[in-house]
PDB file of C-alpha atoms in Angstrom:
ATOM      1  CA  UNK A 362       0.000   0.000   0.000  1.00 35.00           C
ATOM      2  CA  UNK A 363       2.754   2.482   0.313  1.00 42.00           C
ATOM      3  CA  UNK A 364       2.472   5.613  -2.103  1.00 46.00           C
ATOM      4  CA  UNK A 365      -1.218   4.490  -2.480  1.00 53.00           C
ATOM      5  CA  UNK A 366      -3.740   6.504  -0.568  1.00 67.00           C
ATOM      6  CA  UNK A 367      -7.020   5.097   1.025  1.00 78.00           C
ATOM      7  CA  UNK A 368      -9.285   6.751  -1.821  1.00 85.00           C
ATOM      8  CA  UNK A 369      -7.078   4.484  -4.519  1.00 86.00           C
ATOM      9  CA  UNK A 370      -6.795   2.010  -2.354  1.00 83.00           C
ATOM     10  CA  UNK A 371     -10.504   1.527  -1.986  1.00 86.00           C
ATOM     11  CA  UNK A 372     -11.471   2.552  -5.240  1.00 89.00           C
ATOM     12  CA  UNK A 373      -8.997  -0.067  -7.049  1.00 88.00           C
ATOM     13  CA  UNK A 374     -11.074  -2.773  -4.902  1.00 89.00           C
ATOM     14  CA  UNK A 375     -14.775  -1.704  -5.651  1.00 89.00           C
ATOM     15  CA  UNK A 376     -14.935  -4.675  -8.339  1.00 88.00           C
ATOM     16  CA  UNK A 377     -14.499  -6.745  -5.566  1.00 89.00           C
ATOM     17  CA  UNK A 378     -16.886  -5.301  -3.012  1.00 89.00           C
ATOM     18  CA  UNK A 379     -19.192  -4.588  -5.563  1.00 90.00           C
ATOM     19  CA  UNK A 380     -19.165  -8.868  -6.514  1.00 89.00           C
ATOM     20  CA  UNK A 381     -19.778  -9.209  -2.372  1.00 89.00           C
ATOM     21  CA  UNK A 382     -22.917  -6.734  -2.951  1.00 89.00           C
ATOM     22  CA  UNK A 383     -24.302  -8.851  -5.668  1.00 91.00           C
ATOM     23  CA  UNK A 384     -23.629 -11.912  -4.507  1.00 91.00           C
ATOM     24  CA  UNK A 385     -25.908 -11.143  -1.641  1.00 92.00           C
ATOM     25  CA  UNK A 386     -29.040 -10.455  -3.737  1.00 94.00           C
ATOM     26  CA  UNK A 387     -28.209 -13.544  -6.441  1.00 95.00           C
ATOM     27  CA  UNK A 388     -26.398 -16.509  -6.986  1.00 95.00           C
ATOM     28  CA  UNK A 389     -24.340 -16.558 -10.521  1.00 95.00           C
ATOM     29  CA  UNK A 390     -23.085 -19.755 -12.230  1.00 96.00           C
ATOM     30  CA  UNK A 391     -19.324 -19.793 -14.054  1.00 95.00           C
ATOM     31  CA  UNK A 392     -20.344 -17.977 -17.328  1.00 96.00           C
ATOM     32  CA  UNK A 393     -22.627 -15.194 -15.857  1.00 96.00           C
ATOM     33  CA  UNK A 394     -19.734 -14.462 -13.423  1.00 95.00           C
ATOM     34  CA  UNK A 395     -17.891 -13.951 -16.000  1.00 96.00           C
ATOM     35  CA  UNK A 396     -20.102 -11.486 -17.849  1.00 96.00           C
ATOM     36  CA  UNK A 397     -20.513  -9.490 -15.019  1.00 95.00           C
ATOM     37  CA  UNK A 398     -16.751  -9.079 -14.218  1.00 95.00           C
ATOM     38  CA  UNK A 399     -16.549  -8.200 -18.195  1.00 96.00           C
ATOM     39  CA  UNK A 400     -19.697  -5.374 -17.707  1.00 95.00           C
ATOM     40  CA  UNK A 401     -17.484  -4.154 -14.369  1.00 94.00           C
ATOM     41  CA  UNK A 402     -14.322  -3.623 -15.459  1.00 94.00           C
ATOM     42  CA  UNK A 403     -15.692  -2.227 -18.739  1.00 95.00           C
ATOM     43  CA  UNK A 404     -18.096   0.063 -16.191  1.00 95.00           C
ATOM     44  CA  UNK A 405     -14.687   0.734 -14.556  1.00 94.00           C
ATOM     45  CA  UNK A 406     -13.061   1.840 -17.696  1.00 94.00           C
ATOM     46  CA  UNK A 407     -15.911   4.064 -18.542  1.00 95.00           C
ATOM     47  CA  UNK A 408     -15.788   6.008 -15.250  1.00 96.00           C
ATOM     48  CA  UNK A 409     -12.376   6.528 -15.383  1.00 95.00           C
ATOM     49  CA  UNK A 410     -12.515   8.197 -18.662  1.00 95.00           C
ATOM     50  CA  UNK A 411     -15.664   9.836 -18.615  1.00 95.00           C
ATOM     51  CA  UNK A 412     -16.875  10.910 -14.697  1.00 97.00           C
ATOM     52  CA  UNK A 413     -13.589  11.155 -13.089  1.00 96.00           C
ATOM     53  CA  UNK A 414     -12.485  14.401 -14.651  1.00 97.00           C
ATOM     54  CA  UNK A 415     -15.374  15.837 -14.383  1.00 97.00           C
ATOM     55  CA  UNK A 416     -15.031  15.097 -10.152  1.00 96.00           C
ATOM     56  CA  UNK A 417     -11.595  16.874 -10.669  1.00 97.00           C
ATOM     57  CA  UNK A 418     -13.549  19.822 -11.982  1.00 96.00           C
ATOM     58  CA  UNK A 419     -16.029  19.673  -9.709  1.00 95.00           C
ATOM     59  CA  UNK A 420     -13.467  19.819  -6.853  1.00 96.00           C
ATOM     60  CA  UNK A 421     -11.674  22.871  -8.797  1.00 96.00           C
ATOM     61  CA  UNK A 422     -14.947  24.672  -8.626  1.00 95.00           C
ATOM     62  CA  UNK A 423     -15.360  23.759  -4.910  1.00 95.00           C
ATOM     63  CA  UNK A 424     -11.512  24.354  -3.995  1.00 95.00           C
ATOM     64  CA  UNK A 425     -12.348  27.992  -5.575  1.00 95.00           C
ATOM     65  CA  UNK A 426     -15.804  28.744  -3.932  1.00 94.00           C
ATOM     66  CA  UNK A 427     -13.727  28.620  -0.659  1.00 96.00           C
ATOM     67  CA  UNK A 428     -11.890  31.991  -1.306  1.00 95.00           C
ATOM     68  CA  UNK A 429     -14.840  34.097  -0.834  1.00 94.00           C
ATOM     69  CA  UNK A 430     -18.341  33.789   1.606  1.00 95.00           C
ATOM     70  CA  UNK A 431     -20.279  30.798   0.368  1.00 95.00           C
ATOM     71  CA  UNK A 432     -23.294  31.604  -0.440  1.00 93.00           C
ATOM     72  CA  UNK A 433     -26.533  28.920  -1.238  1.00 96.00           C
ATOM     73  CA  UNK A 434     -26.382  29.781  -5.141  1.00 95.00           C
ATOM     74  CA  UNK A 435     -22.811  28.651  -5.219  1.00 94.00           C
ATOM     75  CA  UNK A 436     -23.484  25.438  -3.630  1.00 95.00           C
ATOM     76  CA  UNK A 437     -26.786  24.420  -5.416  1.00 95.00           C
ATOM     77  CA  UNK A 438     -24.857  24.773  -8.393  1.00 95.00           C
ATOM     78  CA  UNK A 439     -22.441  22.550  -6.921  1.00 95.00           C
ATOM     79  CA  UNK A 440     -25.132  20.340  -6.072  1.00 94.00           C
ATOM     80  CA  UNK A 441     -26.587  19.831  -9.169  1.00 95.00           C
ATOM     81  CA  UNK A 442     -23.695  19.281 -10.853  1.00 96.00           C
ATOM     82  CA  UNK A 443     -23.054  16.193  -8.414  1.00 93.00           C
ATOM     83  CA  UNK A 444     -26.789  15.363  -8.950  1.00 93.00           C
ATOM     84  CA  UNK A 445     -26.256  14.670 -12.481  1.00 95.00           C
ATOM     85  CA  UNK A 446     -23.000  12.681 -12.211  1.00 95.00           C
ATOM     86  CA  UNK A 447     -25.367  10.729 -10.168  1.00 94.00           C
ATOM     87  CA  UNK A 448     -27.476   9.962 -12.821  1.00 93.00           C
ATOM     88  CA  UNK A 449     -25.158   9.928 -15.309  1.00 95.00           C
ATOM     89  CA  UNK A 450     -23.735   6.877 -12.861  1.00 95.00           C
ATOM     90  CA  UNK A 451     -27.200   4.678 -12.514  1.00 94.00           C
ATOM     91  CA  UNK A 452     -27.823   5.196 -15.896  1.00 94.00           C
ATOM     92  CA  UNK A 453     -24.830   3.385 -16.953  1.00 96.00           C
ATOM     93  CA  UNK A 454     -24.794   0.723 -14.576  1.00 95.00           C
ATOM     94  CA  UNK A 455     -28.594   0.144 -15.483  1.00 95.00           C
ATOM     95  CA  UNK A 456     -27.445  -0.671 -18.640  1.00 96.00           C
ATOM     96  CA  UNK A 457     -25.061  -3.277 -17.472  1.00 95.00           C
ATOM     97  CA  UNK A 458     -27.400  -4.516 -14.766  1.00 94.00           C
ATOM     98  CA  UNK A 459     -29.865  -5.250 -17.876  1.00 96.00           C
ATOM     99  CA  UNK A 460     -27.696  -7.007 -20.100  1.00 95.00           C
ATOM    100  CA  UNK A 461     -26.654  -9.012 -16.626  1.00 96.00           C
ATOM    101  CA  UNK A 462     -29.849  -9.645 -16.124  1.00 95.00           C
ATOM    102  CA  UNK A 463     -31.161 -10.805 -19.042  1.00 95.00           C
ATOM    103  CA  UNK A 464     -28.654 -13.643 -18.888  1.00 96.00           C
ATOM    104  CA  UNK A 465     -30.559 -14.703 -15.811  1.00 96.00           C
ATOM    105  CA  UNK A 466     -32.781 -17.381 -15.485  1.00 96.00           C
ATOM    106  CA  UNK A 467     -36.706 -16.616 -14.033  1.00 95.00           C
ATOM    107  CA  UNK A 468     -35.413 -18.751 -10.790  1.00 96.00           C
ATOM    108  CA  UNK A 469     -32.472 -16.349 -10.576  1.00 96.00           C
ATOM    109  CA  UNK A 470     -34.554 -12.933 -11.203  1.00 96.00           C
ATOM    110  CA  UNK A 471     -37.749 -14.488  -8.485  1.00 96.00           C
ATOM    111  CA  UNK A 472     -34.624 -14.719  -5.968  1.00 96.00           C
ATOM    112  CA  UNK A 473     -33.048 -11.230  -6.489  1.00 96.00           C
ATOM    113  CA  UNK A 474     -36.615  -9.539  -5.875  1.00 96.00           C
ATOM    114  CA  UNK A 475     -37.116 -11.619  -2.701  1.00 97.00           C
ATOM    115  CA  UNK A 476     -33.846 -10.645  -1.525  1.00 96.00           C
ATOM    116  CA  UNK A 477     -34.979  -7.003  -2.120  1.00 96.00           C
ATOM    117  CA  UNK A 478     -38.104  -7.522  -0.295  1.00 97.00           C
ATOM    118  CA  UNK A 479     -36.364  -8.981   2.170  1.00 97.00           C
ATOM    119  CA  UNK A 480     -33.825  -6.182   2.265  1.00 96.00           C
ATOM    120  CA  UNK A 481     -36.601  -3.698   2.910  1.00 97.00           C
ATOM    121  CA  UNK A 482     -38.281  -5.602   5.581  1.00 97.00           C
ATOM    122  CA  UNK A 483     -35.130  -5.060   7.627  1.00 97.00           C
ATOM    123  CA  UNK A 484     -34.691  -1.386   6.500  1.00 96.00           C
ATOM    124  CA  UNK A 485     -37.999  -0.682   8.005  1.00 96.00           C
ATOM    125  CA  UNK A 486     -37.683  -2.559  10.913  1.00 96.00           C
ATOM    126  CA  UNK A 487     -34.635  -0.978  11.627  1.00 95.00           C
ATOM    127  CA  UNK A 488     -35.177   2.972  10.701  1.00 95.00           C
ATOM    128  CA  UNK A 489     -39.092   2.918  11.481  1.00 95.00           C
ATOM    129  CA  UNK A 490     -38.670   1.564  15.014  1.00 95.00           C
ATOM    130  CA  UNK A 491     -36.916   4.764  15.952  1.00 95.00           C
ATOM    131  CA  UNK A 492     -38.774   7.798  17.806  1.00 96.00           C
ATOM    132  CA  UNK A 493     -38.734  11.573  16.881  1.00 96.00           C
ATOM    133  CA  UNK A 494     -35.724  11.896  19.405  1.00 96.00           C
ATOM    134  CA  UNK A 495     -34.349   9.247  18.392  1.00 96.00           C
ATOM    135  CA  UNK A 496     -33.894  10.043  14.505  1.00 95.00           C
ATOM    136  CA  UNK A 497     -32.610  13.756  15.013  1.00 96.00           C
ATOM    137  CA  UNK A 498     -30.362  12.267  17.325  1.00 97.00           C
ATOM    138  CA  UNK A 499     -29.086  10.023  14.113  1.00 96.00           C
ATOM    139  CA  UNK A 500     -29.231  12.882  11.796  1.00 97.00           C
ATOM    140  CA  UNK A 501     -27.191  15.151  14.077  1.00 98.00           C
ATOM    141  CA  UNK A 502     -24.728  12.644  14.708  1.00 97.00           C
ATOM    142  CA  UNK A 503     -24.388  11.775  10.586  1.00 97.00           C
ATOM    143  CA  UNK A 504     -24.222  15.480  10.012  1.00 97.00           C
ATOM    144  CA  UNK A 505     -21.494  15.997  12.074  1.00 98.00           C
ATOM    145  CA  UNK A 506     -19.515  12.981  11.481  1.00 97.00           C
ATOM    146  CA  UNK A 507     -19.884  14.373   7.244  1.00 96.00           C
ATOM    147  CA  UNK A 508     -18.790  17.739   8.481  1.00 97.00           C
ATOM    148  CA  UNK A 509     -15.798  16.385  10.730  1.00 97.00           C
ATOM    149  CA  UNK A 510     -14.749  14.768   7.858  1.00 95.00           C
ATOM    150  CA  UNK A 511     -13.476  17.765   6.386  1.00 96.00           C
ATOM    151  CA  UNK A 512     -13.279  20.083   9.017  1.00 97.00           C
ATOM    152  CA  UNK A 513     -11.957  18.601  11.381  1.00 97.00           C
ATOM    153  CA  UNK A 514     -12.874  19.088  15.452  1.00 97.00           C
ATOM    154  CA  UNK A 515     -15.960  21.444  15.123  1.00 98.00           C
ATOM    155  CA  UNK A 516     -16.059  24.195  17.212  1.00 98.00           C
ATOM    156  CA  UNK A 517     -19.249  24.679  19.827  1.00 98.00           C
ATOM    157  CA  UNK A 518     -21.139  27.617  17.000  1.00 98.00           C
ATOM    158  CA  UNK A 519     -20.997  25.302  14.398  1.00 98.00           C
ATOM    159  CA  UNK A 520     -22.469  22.496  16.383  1.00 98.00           C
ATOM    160  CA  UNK A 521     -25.122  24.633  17.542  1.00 98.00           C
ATOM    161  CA  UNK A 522     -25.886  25.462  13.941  1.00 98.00           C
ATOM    162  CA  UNK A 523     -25.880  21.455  13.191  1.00 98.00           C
ATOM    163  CA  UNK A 524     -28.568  21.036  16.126  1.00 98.00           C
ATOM    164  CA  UNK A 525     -30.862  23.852  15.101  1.00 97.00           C
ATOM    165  CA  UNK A 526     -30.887  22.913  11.548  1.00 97.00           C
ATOM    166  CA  UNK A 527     -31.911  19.722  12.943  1.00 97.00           C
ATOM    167  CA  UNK A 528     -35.255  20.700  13.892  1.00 96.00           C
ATOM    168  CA  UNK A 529     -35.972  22.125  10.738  1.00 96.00           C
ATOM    169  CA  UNK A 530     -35.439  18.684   8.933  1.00 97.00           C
ATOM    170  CA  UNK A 531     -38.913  17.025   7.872  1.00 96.00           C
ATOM    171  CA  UNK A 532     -38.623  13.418   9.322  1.00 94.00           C
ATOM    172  CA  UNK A 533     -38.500  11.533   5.762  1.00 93.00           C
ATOM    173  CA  UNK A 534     -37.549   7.382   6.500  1.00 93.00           C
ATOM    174  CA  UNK A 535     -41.105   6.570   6.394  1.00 93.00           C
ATOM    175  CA  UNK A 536     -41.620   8.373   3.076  1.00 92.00           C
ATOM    176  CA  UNK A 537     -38.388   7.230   1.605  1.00 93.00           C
ATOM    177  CA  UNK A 538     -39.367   3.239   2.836  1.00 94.00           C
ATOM    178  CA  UNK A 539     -42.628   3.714   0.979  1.00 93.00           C
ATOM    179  CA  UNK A 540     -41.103   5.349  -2.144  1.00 91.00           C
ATOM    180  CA  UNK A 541     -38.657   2.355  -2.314  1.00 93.00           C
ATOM    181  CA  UNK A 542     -41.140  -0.056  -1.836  1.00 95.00           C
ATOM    182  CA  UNK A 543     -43.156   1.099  -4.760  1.00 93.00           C
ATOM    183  CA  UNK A 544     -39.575   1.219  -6.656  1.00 93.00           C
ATOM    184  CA  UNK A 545     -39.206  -2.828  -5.889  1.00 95.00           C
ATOM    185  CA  UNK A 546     -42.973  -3.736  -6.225  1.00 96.00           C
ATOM    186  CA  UNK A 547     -42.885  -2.273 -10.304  1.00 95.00           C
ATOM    187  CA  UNK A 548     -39.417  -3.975 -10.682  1.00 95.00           C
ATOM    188  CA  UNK A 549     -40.315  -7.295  -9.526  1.00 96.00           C
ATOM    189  CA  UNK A 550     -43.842  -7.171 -11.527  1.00 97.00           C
ATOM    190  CA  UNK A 551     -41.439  -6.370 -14.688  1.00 97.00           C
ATOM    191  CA  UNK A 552     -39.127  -9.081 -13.752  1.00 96.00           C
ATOM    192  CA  UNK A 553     -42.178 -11.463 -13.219  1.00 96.00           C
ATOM    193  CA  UNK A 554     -43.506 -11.099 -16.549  1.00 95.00           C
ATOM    194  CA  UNK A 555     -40.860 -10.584 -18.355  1.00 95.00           C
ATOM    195  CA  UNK A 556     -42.507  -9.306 -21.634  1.00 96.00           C
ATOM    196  CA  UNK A 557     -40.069  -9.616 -24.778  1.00 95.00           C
ATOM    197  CA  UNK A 558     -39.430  -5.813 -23.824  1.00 96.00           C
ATOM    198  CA  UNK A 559     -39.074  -5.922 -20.131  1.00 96.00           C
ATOM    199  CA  UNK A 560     -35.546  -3.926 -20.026  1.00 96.00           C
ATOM    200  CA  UNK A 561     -37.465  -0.991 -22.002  1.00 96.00           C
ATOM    201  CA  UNK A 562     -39.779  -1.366 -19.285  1.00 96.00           C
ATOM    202  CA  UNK A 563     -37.264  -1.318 -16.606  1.00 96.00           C
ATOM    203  CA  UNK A 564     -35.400   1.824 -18.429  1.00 95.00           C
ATOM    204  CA  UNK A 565     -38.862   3.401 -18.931  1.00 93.00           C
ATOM    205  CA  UNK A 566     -39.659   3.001 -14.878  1.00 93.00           C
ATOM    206  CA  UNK A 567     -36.306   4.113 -14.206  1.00 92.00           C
ATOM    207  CA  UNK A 568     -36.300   7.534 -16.024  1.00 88.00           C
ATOM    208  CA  UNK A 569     -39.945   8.117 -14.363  1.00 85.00           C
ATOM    209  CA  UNK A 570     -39.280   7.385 -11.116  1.00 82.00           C
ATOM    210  CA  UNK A 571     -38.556  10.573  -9.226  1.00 76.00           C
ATOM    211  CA  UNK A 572     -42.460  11.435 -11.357  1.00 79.00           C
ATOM    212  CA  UNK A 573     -43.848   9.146  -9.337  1.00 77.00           C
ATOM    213  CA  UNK A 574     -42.985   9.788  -6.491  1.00 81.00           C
ATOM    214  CA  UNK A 575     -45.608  10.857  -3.596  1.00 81.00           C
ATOM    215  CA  UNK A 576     -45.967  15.318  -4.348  1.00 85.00           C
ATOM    216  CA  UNK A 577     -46.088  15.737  -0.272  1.00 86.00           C
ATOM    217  CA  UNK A 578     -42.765  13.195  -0.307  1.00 88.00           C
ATOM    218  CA  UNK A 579     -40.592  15.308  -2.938  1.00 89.00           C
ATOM    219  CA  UNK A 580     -41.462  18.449  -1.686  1.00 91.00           C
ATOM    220  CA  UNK A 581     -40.402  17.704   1.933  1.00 93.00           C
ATOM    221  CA  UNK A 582     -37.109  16.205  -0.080  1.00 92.00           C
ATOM    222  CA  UNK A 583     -36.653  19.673  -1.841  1.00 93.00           C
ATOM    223  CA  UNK A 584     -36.972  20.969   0.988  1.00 96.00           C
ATOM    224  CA  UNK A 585     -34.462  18.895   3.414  1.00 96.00           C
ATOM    225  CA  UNK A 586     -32.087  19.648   0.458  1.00 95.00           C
ATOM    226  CA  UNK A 587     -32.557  23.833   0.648  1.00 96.00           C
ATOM    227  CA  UNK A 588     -31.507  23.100   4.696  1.00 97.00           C
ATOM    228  CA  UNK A 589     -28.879  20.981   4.222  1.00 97.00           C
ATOM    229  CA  UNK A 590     -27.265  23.422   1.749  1.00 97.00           C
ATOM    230  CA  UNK A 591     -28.384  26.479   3.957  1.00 98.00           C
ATOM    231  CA  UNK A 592     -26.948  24.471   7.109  1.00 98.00           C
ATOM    232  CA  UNK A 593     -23.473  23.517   4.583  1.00 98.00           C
ATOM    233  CA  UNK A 594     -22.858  27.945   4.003  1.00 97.00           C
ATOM    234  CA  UNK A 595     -23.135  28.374   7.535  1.00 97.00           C
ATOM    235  CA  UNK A 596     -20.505  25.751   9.005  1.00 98.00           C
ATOM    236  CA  UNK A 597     -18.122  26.877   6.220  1.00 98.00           C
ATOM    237  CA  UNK A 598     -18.934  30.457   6.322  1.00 97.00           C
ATOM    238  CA  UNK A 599     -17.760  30.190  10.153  1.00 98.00           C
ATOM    239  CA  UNK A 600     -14.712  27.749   9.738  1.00 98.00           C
ATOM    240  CA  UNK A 601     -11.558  28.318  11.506  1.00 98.00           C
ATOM    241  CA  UNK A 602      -8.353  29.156   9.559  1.00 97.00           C
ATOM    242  CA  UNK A 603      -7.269  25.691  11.093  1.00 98.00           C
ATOM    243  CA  UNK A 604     -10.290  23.878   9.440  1.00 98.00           C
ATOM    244  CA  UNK A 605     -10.120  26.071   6.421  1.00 98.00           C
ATOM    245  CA  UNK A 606      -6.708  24.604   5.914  1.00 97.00           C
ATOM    246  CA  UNK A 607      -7.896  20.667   6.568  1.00 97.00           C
ATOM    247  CA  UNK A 608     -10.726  21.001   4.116  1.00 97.00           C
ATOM    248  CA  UNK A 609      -8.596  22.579   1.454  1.00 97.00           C
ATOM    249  CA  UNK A 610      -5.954  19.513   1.999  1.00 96.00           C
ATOM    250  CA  UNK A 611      -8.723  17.153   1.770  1.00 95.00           C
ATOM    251  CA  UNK A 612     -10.167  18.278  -1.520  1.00 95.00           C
ATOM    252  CA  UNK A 613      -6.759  19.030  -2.816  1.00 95.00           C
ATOM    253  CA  UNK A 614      -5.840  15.010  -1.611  1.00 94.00           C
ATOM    254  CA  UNK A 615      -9.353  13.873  -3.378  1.00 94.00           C
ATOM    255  CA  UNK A 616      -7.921  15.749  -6.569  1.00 95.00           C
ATOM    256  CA  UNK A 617      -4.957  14.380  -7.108  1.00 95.00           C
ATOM    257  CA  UNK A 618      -6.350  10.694  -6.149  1.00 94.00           C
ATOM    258  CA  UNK A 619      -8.587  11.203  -8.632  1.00 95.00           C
ATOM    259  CA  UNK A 620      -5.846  12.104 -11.701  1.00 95.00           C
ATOM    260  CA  UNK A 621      -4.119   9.244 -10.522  1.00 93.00           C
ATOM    261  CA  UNK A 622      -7.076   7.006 -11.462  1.00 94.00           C
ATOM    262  CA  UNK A 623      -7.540   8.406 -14.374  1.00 94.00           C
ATOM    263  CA  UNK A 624      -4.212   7.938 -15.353  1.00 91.00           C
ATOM    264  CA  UNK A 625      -4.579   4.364 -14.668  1.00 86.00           C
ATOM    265  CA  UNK A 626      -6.610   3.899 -17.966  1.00 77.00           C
ATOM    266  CA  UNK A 627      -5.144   2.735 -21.116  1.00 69.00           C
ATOM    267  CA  UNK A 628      -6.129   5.342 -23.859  1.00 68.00           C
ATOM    268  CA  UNK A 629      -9.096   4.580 -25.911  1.00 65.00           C
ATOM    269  CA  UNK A 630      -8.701   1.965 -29.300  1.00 59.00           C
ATOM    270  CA  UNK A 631      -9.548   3.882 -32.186  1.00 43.00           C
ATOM    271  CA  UNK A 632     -11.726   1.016 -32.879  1.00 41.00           C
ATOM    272  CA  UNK A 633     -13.317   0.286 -29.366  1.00 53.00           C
ATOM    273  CA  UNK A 634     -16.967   1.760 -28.594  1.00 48.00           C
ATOM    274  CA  UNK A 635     -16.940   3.478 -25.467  1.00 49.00           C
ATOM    275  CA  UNK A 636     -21.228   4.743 -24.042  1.00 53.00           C
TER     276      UNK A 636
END
């Protein structure tokens, strides 16, 4: 590991833990193992290329937002930027997960939904057994553990800010539970049928499913979102020079981990397709 930092480190392995994901959710046999390590590592190849320099821009823009006040504007920019590398990121592993899948058998595909189902049972069970105290006591801790991330110790304003942004948070796990459940109930009914064009079908409830979504469920979401980036100006708007300097070594650190992925990749055959 030495001269290789924990971002490379972990990012080199993510075919691996990704494999431990799957294999969690469906069993493969020999030759549908091996097209999914051929749809990772060309996934792989693909983000490399395409999405990491656009992180190393995005952390450019960041790095320079920090020389003046923040201000909201600046970071929803930021933040939709980031929200469309997002998609840019399921879309293309939807794609792979499709042509996976559709080496499956219907045994294979019946046993990947009930793992889902079973998945959510837990999640519920586990988030909706929590009380009102007990979930901003959660959602202060996460926020602060994020912010300490790049700040460093915070100092006693900024956790004050954390705890009364807190109460301004609509209480969402329910919602979200719900809106995931719907998510695996049209999957599995795809899956089930399997119509000759059930991967259009999959794509089709893919690009609609933010449309779908309960109106009283994505407004409180827009709205968690406008605190969140509200609550973000404030802690950096009132950083220390001390955490001003951590944060600007951190992104600086994510940069150049980021170049040296990049530079990992073979340039592109003349004659190899690349999505």
């Amino acid at each position: 590991m030495a001269g290789c930092s924990s971002t490379q480190f972990f990012y080199n392995r993510l075919d691996t833990i990704i494999a431990w994901y799957v294999d969690d959710y469906v069993d493969l046999d020999r030759q549908q193992s091996k097209l999914f390590d051929e749809e990772l590592e060309q996934f792989f190849v693909w983000h490399r290329r395409t999405e990491l320099p656009r992180y190393v821009d995005l952390l450019v823009k960041a790095e320079s937002a920090l020389d003046q006040d923040i201000d909201v504007a600046q970071l929803q920019r930021l933040a939709d930027d980031f929200r469309a590398a997002l998609e840019r990121l399921r879309a293309r592993a939807l794609e792979s997960m499709l042509r996976i899948g559709d080496a499956l058998s219907d045994e294979q595909l019946a046993e990947f939904v009930a793992n889902l189902e079973r998945e959510q049972a837990e999640s519920e069970e586990e988030y909706l057994s929590r009380d009102d105290a007990e979930y901003r006591e959660a959602l202060i801790e996460r926020l602060e553990d994020n912010f300490e991330d790049y700040l460093g110790r915070l100092t006693t304003e900024q956790r004050s800010q954390i705890e009364q942004s807190a109460d301004r948070y609509s209480r969402l796990d329910q919602a979200w539970l719900e809106d995931r459940a719907r998510w695996i109930q049209i999957t599995g009914d795809i899956l089930s049928r399997r119509d000759a064009d059930w991967q259009a079908q999959i794509r089709q409830a893919a690009s609609g499913r933010r449309d779908g979504r309960n109106a009283v469920f994505q407004k409180a979401l827009d709205a968690n979102t406008r605190i969140t980036l509200d609550l973000v100006a404030q802690v950096l708007n009132t950083r220390t020079e001390r955490q001003d300097r951590r944060l600007r070594k951190r992104l600086a650190e994510l940069k150049a981990d980021f170049e040296a992925l990049i530079l990992e990749v073979p340039p592109a055959d003349s004659t190899e397709v690349v999505e």
